[in-house]
Structures are given as structure tokens and as C-alpha cells.
Amino acid sequence: MSKLATSPARRLVTVPGVGLIAVVLTVSAPLWVPLALACDVARGRTRLPAARLLSFGLWWAWMETLGVTVSTALWCAGRSQRRDAHYRLQGWWAGRLVAGLGVLAGLRIEVDGIEALDGGPLVICGRHASLADSLLPAWMLAVSGPMRPRYVMKRELLLDPCLDIVGNRVPNCFVDRDAPDSSRELDGIERLARDMGPLDAAVIYPEGGVVTGARRWRTMGRLLERDPGRYTRMAVLSHLAPPRAKGTIALLRGAPDADVVLMAHVGLEGLGRVAGAARQIPLREPVRVRLQRIPRSELPPEQDLPAWLDDRWLEMDGWIESETRRRDSTGSMTAKADVS
């Protein structure tokens, strides 16, 4: 792990650091709550986004602290290798964060096709529009049944104490996206999927990171240089970035019996950055998630999977565009009704 400290040294900083944030935000709440409210009112932001964001920061810090406390208790009880206990902890943690977003950010989730998660092994390929959508698979799998997610995540997320400790006690793969040789990372992704069974689902975000407008244009610019033909085909994308197929192929190679579930969603785009979140919170409409399961028998040969994934991404982008236009139309009609 070239860019991060070793686990003990890292945790000596991150664990007490998050605990300190929780205590400081709690003790100083009588100061920052009225200041945040005053700032919102002074700027005419009647939805009080600053107060909501800071309040969620407090909630997150305490959920991290509680998660680390429980994981430490499991270690002290000699249960650090018990995956079932840590999966329950992970589901609880994701559920509490989603609940916090519900109260403080107005998050409501509508899922179309939840039955797609009934039984594995699965490889879930999701849109990555914000950090919040990383919680969706863990939350949905915990709600729909006793399914166990295993994530492909960037190594920078090891700076999150709960993801670091619990994420290293259950199967996950933390990858270095800037590695000069990706073969080692792909081998790790393939190993992650090898022992998956009926209760397991591997989660990957093929776009490689949270997609913003600027990131999409940079990705398309690089694609134009490397592969003009694919650029022409994928240039119609309005919301998504072209997927990187190698990680998905590695998961499917490691789990030759796994079906694929495509996860599209609309409504979380504004939460990709803090500035955008301040304009969107509280969310006016429910986040809509669409799950589509493709049986393994319908997948093409491995050499054709990149083009197949591109096709699925183009279809997903079309659905997102349709949903976005519907929401914009509904919002316009609501605004006109309010004015009248």
C-alpha cells in the first residue's frame, strides 16, 4: 500500500480522529447550530442545507465511532474472524447512515426490481454518481434478505475507520486505481469472487469513481485519443462515463456461475460534492433505483463483454435521461402551481 500508512499506524490516526470529531461536534453544537441556521437564513436558503449537512456530519461521526466500538468488542470477545457478526454490523451501519440521510437530507428510496437480488452469486454493476450510492447495495441486500455484499473499493477509503476495520474482516478488495501495472489489482478482484455462493454478491462501480460533468469530459477526452471508434459510440452519454470492463470481467472470471445485476438510479447526482449537496438538500423527490438481473447464460463470451457492458451503459444512460426529464417536468409543474 504505497500511498497509505500500514494498518496499525493508519488506525492510530483515523480511529481517535473520528472519535474526536464526534465529541467536538457534539460539545460545540450550541455554537455551530445557531451559526449554521443564521448563515442559511442570511443567504435565503430556507431549506437550511448548512445546518443539515453539519448535522449529518455529526451523525456520521457517531456511527463511525459506534461501529469501531462494536468491532473492537468483537475482537476482544475473540470473534474478529466471525463473518456473520461483521456482516450484521455492516448492514446495521449502512442502515443507520441511510436513516440519517432520510431524516436530515430527505432521502427516500424507491426500488424497482428488488427481486433481482434474490439469491446469488451476483455481480452488481452500479452507477457511481455520489458517495451516497455506495450505501445502496449494502442497504438493499440487508433489506431484501440475508445477502452478503463484498465490494471493490478504492484504497483511499481505508481512511474511513469502519470500512478499514470491518472491511478487512469480511471479503472486500481495496484497489490502487493509479497502480502502474493493473494486473495485481485485477488478480485481487478475481480472487474476491472465487468463493462466492448463493448468499454472496460482489459490488463494483465500472466507471471507476464518482462521475461529475468534469470527470466525464476528461474521460471522454482520453478515450478519443486511445480509441476514436469507441469514443464515437459512447459520445452520446449524457449522465454516465464509459465503463471500465476489466474489473467486471475479473469478477465474472472468478465467479463463473454469477448472474449480473445492473444498478441504475436517479436522484443522488447532487450529492457528489459538498457544494452540490448544499443546493440539493433536502431532496425534493425520492431516489429511484432500477435493478435489472441478467442470467449468466445470456452473457456473451469474455472477449465480447466490453462491448456488451458498453451497450448496457448506453441503455442505462437513456433510462436516466428519461427519468431526469420526467422529474424536471414534474418540478416545473409544481413550481407553476406554487406561483399560482
Coordinates of C-alpha atoms in Angstrom, one line a residue:
M1 CA 0.0 0.0 0.0
S2 CA 2.3 2.7 -1.3
K3 CA 0.1 5.8 -0.7
L4 CA -1.3 4.9 2.7
A5 CA 0.4 4.0 6.0
T6 CA 0.3 0.5 7.3
S7 CA -2.9 -0.6 9.1
P8 CA -1.8 0.0 12.8
A9 CA -0.2 3.4 12.0
R10 CA -3.2 4.5 10.0
R11 CA -5.7 3.4 12.6
L12 CA -3.8 5.2 15.3
V13 CA -4.7 8.4 13.5
T14 CA -8.1 7.7 11.9
V15 CA -9.9 6.0 14.8
P16 CA -9.2 8.6 17.5
G17 CA -9.6 11.3 14.8
V18 CA -13.2 10.3 14.1
G19 CA -13.9 10.0 17.8
L20 CA -12.6 13.5 18.3
I21 CA -14.7 14.9 15.5
A22 CA -17.8 13.3 17.1
V23 CA -17.0 14.7 20.6
V24 CA -16.1 18.2 19.2
L25 CA -19.2 18.5 17.1
T26 CA -21.4 17.4 20.0
V27 CA -19.8 19.7 22.5
S28 CA -19.8 22.7 20.1
A29 CA -23.3 22.1 18.8
P30 CA -24.7 25.1 20.9
L31 CA -22.3 27.2 18.8
W32 CA -22.4 25.8 15.3
V33 CA -26.2 25.0 15.1
P34 CA -27.3 28.7 15.5
L35 CA -24.4 29.9 13.3
A36 CA -25.3 27.4 10.6
L37 CA -29.0 28.4 10.8
A38 CA -28.1 32.1 10.7
C39 CA -25.9 31.6 7.7
D40 CA -28.7 29.7 5.9
V41 CA -31.3 32.4 6.7
A42 CA -28.9 35.2 5.7
R43 CA -28.3 33.6 2.3
G44 CA -32.0 33.0 1.8
R45 CA -31.7 29.2 2.0
T46 CA -34.9 28.3 3.6
R47 CA -34.2 24.6 3.3
L48 CA -31.3 25.1 5.8
P49 CA -28.7 23.0 3.9
A50 CA -25.7 24.1 6.0
A51 CA -27.4 23.1 9.3
R52 CA -28.5 19.8 7.7
L53 CA -25.0 18.9 6.3
L54 CA -23.3 19.6 9.6
S55 CA -25.9 17.6 11.5
F56 CA -25.3 14.7 9.2
G57 CA -21.5 15.1 9.7
L58 CA -22.2 14.7 13.5
W59 CA -24.4 11.6 12.8
W60 CA -21.7 10.1 10.6
A61 CA -19.0 10.6 13.2
W62 CA -21.0 8.9 15.9
M63 CA -22.0 6.0 13.6
E64 CA -18.3 5.5 12.8
T65 CA -17.4 5.7 16.5
L66 CA -20.1 3.1 17.4
G67 CA -19.1 0.9 14.5
V68 CA -15.4 0.9 15.7
T69 CA -16.5 0.3 19.3
V70 CA -18.6 -2.8 18.3
S71 CA -15.8 -4.1 16.1
T72 CA -13.4 -3.7 18.9
A73 CA -15.8 -5.5 21.3
L74 CA -16.0 -8.4 18.8
W75 CA -12.2 -8.6 18.7
C76 CA -12.0 -8.6 22.5
A77 CA -14.5 -11.4 22.5
G78 CA -12.4 -13.5 20.1
R79 CA -14.9 -13.0 17.3
S80 CA -12.9 -10.9 14.9
Q81 CA -13.0 -13.8 12.4
R82 CA -16.8 -14.3 12.6
R83 CA -18.0 -13.0 9.2
D84 CA -21.7 -13.3 10.2
A85 CA -21.3 -10.9 13.1
H86 CA -19.4 -8.4 10.9
Y87 CA -21.9 -8.6 8.1
R88 CA -24.7 -7.8 10.6
L89 CA -22.6 -4.9 11.8
Q90 CA -22.1 -3.7 8.2
G91 CA -25.8 -3.9 7.5
W92 CA -26.7 -2.0 10.7
W93 CA -24.1 0.7 9.9
A94 CA -25.3 1.2 6.3
G95 CA -28.9 1.2 7.5
R96 CA -28.2 3.8 10.1
L97 CA -26.4 6.1 7.6
V98 CA -29.4 5.7 5.2
A99 CA -31.8 6.5 8.0
G100 CA -29.7 9.6 8.9
L101 CA -29.8 10.8 5.3
G102 CA -33.6 10.2 5.4
V103 CA -34.1 12.5 8.4
L104 CA -31.5 15.1 7.6
A105 CA -31.4 15.1 3.8
G106 CA -34.9 14.0 3.0
L107 CA -33.6 10.8 1.4
R108 CA -36.4 8.4 0.3
I109 CA -35.6 5.4 -1.8
E110 CA -37.9 3.6 -4.3
V111 CA -36.5 0.4 -5.8
D112 CA -37.8 -1.2 -9.0
G113 CA -36.9 -4.8 -9.3
I114 CA -35.7 -5.6 -5.8
E115 CA -36.4 -9.3 -6.6
A116 CA -33.2 -9.2 -8.8
L117 CA -31.3 -9.6 -5.5
D118 CA -33.0 -12.9 -4.6
G119 CA -30.2 -15.4 -4.4
G120 CA -26.6 -15.3 -5.6
P121 CA -23.9 -15.4 -6.6
L122 CA -24.3 -12.0 -8.1
V123 CA -22.1 -9.4 -9.6
I124 CA -23.7 -5.9 -9.1
C125 CA -22.5 -3.2 -11.6
G126 CA -23.7 0.2 -10.4
R127 CA -23.8 3.8 -11.4
H128 CA -21.5 5.9 -9.3
A129 CA -22.9 9.4 -9.0
S130 CA -22.1 10.2 -5.4
L131 CA -20.6 8.6 -2.2
A132 CA -24.2 8.0 -1.0
D133 CA -24.8 5.4 -3.8
S134 CA -22.1 3.3 -2.3
L135 CA -24.5 2.5 0.6
L136 CA -27.3 1.4 -1.7
P137 CA -26.2 -2.2 -2.4
A138 CA -25.4 -3.0 1.3
W139 CA -28.7 -1.4 2.4
M140 CA -30.8 -3.2 -0.3
L141 CA -29.1 -6.6 0.3
A142 CA -29.7 -6.2 4.1
V143 CA -33.4 -5.3 3.5
S144 CA -34.2 -7.9 0.8
G145 CA -32.7 -10.9 2.6
P146 CA -29.6 -12.4 4.2
M147 CA -27.3 -11.5 1.3
R148 CA -23.7 -10.6 2.0
P149 CA -22.0 -7.9 -0.1
R150 CA -18.3 -7.8 -0.9
Y151 CA -17.1 -4.6 -2.5
V152 CA -14.4 -3.5 -4.9
M153 CA -13.3 -0.2 -3.4
K154 CA -10.5 2.4 -3.9
R155 CA -7.8 2.1 -1.3
E156 CA -8.3 5.7 -0.2
L157 CA -11.5 4.5 1.6
L158 CA -9.2 2.8 4.1
L159 CA -9.1 6.2 5.8
D160 CA -12.7 5.5 6.9
P161 CA -12.2 3.6 10.2
C162 CA -15.3 1.4 9.8
L163 CA -14.5 0.5 6.2
D164 CA -10.9 -0.2 7.2
I165 CA -11.6 -2.4 10.2
V166 CA -14.8 -4.2 9.3
G167 CA -14.0 -4.1 5.6
N168 CA -10.8 -6.1 6.2
R169 CA -12.6 -8.7 8.3
V170 CA -15.1 -9.6 5.5
P171 CA -14.2 -10.2 1.8
N172 CA -13.6 -6.9 0.1
C173 CA -10.9 -5.7 -2.3
F174 CA -9.3 -2.3 -1.9
V175 CA -7.6 -1.4 -5.2
D176 CA -5.0 1.1 -6.2
R177 CA -6.5 2.9 -9.1
D178 CA -3.2 4.6 -10.0
A179 CA -1.1 1.4 -10.0
P180 CA 1.3 1.4 -13.0
D181 CA 0.5 -2.3 -13.5
S182 CA -3.1 -3.2 -13.1
S183 CA -2.6 -7.0 -13.2
R184 CA -2.1 -7.3 -9.5
E185 CA -5.3 -5.3 -8.8
L186 CA -7.3 -7.4 -11.3
D187 CA -5.9 -10.6 -9.7
G188 CA -7.2 -9.4 -6.3
I189 CA -10.6 -8.7 -7.8
E190 CA -10.8 -12.1 -9.3
R191 CA -9.8 -13.8 -6.0
L192 CA -12.5 -11.8 -4.3
A193 CA -15.2 -13.6 -6.3
R194 CA -13.8 -17.1 -6.3
D195 CA -15.7 -18.5 -3.3
M196 CA -19.0 -16.7 -3.7
G197 CA -22.1 -18.8 -3.0
P198 CA -25.9 -18.3 -3.0
L199 CA -25.8 -15.6 -0.3
D200 CA -23.0 -13.5 -1.9
A201 CA -22.9 -10.5 -4.1
A202 CA -19.9 -8.7 -5.4
V203 CA -20.3 -4.9 -6.0
I204 CA -18.3 -2.9 -8.5
Y205 CA -18.7 0.6 -10.0
P206 CA -17.3 0.2 -13.5
E207 CA -17.0 3.9 -14.1
G208 CA -14.0 3.9 -11.6
G209 CA -15.1 6.8 -9.4
V210 CA -17.8 9.3 -8.8
V211 CA -18.9 10.8 -12.1
T212 CA -19.2 14.5 -12.4
G213 CA -19.5 16.6 -15.6
A214 CA -15.8 17.5 -15.5
R215 CA -14.8 13.9 -14.9
R216 CA -16.9 12.7 -17.8
W217 CA -15.3 15.2 -20.2
R218 CA -11.8 14.2 -19.1
T219 CA -12.7 10.5 -19.5
M220 CA -14.1 11.1 -23.0
G221 CA -11.0 13.2 -23.9
R222 CA -8.7 10.3 -23.0
L223 CA -11.0 7.9 -24.9
L224 CA -10.8 10.0 -28.0
E225 CA -7.1 9.7 -28.0
R226 CA -7.0 5.9 -27.3
D227 CA -10.0 4.6 -29.2
P228 CA -11.7 7.0 -31.6
G229 CA -14.2 4.3 -32.7
R230 CA -15.4 3.7 -29.1
Y231 CA -15.4 7.4 -28.4
T232 CA -17.9 8.0 -31.3
R233 CA -20.1 5.2 -30.0
M234 CA -20.1 6.4 -26.3
A235 CA -20.1 10.2 -27.0
V236 CA -23.9 10.2 -26.7
L237 CA -23.6 9.5 -22.9
S238 CA -25.2 12.4 -21.0
H239 CA -25.0 11.2 -17.4
L240 CA -22.6 8.3 -17.2
A241 CA -19.0 7.8 -18.0
P242 CA -17.8 4.9 -20.3
P243 CA -17.4 1.8 -18.1
R244 CA -14.1 0.1 -17.5
A245 CA -14.8 -3.5 -18.2
K246 CA -11.6 -5.2 -16.8
G247 CA -12.8 -5.2 -13.2
T248 CA -16.2 -6.6 -14.0
I249 CA -14.6 -9.3 -16.2
A250 CA -12.3 -10.2 -13.4
L251 CA -15.2 -10.7 -11.0
L252 CA -17.1 -12.8 -13.6
R253 CA -14.0 -14.9 -14.3
G254 CA -13.7 -15.6 -10.5
A255 CA -17.4 -16.4 -10.2
P256 CA -18.3 -18.4 -13.4
D257 CA -21.8 -19.1 -12.1
A258 CA -22.7 -15.5 -11.1
D259 CA -25.6 -13.5 -12.7
V260 CA -25.1 -9.8 -13.3
V261 CA -27.3 -7.1 -11.7
L262 CA -27.3 -3.7 -13.2
M263 CA -28.0 -0.9 -10.7
A264 CA -29.2 2.4 -12.2
H265 CA -30.5 5.3 -10.1
V266 CA -31.7 8.9 -10.3
G267 CA -31.8 11.5 -7.6
L268 CA -28.3 11.3 -5.9
E269 CA -26.4 13.3 -8.5
G270 CA -26.4 16.5 -6.4
L271 CA -24.7 14.7 -3.5
G272 CA -21.4 14.0 -5.4
R273 CA -19.8 17.1 -3.9
V274 CA -20.4 19.3 -0.8
A275 CA -21.2 22.3 -2.9
G276 CA -23.8 20.4 -4.9
A277 CA -25.3 18.8 -1.8
A278 CA -25.9 22.3 -0.3
R279 CA -28.0 23.1 -3.4
Q280 CA -30.0 19.8 -3.3
I281 CA -30.7 19.1 0.4
P282 CA -33.3 18.3 1.3
L283 CA -34.0 16.1 -1.7
R284 CA -37.4 17.0 -3.2
E285 CA -38.1 13.7 -4.9
P286 CA -37.4 10.1 -3.9
V287 CA -34.3 8.5 -5.2
R288 CA -35.4 5.9 -7.7
V289 CA -33.3 2.7 -8.2
R290 CA -33.7 0.3 -11.0
L291 CA -32.3 -3.2 -10.7
Q292 CA -32.0 -5.5 -13.8
R293 CA -30.8 -9.0 -13.5
I294 CA -29.2 -10.7 -16.4
P295 CA -28.7 -14.5 -16.2
R296 CA -25.2 -15.8 -16.8
S297 CA -26.5 -17.8 -19.7
E298 CA -27.3 -14.6 -21.5
L299 CA -23.8 -13.1 -21.2
P300 CA -21.6 -13.1 -24.2
P301 CA -18.1 -14.7 -24.3
E302 CA -15.4 -12.9 -22.3
Q303 CA -13.9 -11.2 -25.3
D304 CA -17.2 -9.6 -26.1
L305 CA -18.0 -8.4 -22.6
P306 CA -16.5 -4.9 -23.0
A307 CA -18.9 -4.1 -25.9
W308 CA -21.8 -5.8 -24.1
L309 CA -21.1 -3.6 -21.0
D310 CA -21.0 -0.5 -23.2
D311 CA -24.4 -1.4 -24.6
R312 CA -25.8 -1.8 -21.1
W313 CA -24.4 1.6 -20.1
L314 CA -25.9 3.3 -23.1
E315 CA -29.3 1.8 -22.2
M316 CA -28.8 2.9 -18.6
D317 CA -27.9 6.4 -19.7
G318 CA -31.1 6.5 -21.7
W319 CA -33.2 5.5 -18.8
I320 CA -31.6 8.1 -16.6
E321 CA -32.2 10.8 -19.2
S322 CA -35.9 9.8 -19.4
E323 CA -36.2 9.9 -15.6
T324 CA -34.4 13.2 -15.3
R325 CA -36.7 14.8 -17.9
R326 CA -39.8 13.4 -16.1
R327 CA -38.5 14.9 -12.8
D328 CA -37.7 18.2 -14.4
S329 CA -41.2 18.3 -15.9
T330 CA -42.8 17.5 -12.6
G331 CA -40.7 20.1 -10.8
S332 CA -41.7 22.8 -13.3
M333 CA -45.4 22.0 -12.9
T334 CA -45.0 22.1 -9.1
A335 CA -43.3 25.4 -9.3
K336 CA -46.0 26.8 -11.5
A337 CA -48.7 25.6 -9.1
D338 CA -46.9 27.2 -6.2
V339 CA -46.7 30.5 -8.0
S340 CA -50.4 30.4 -9.0

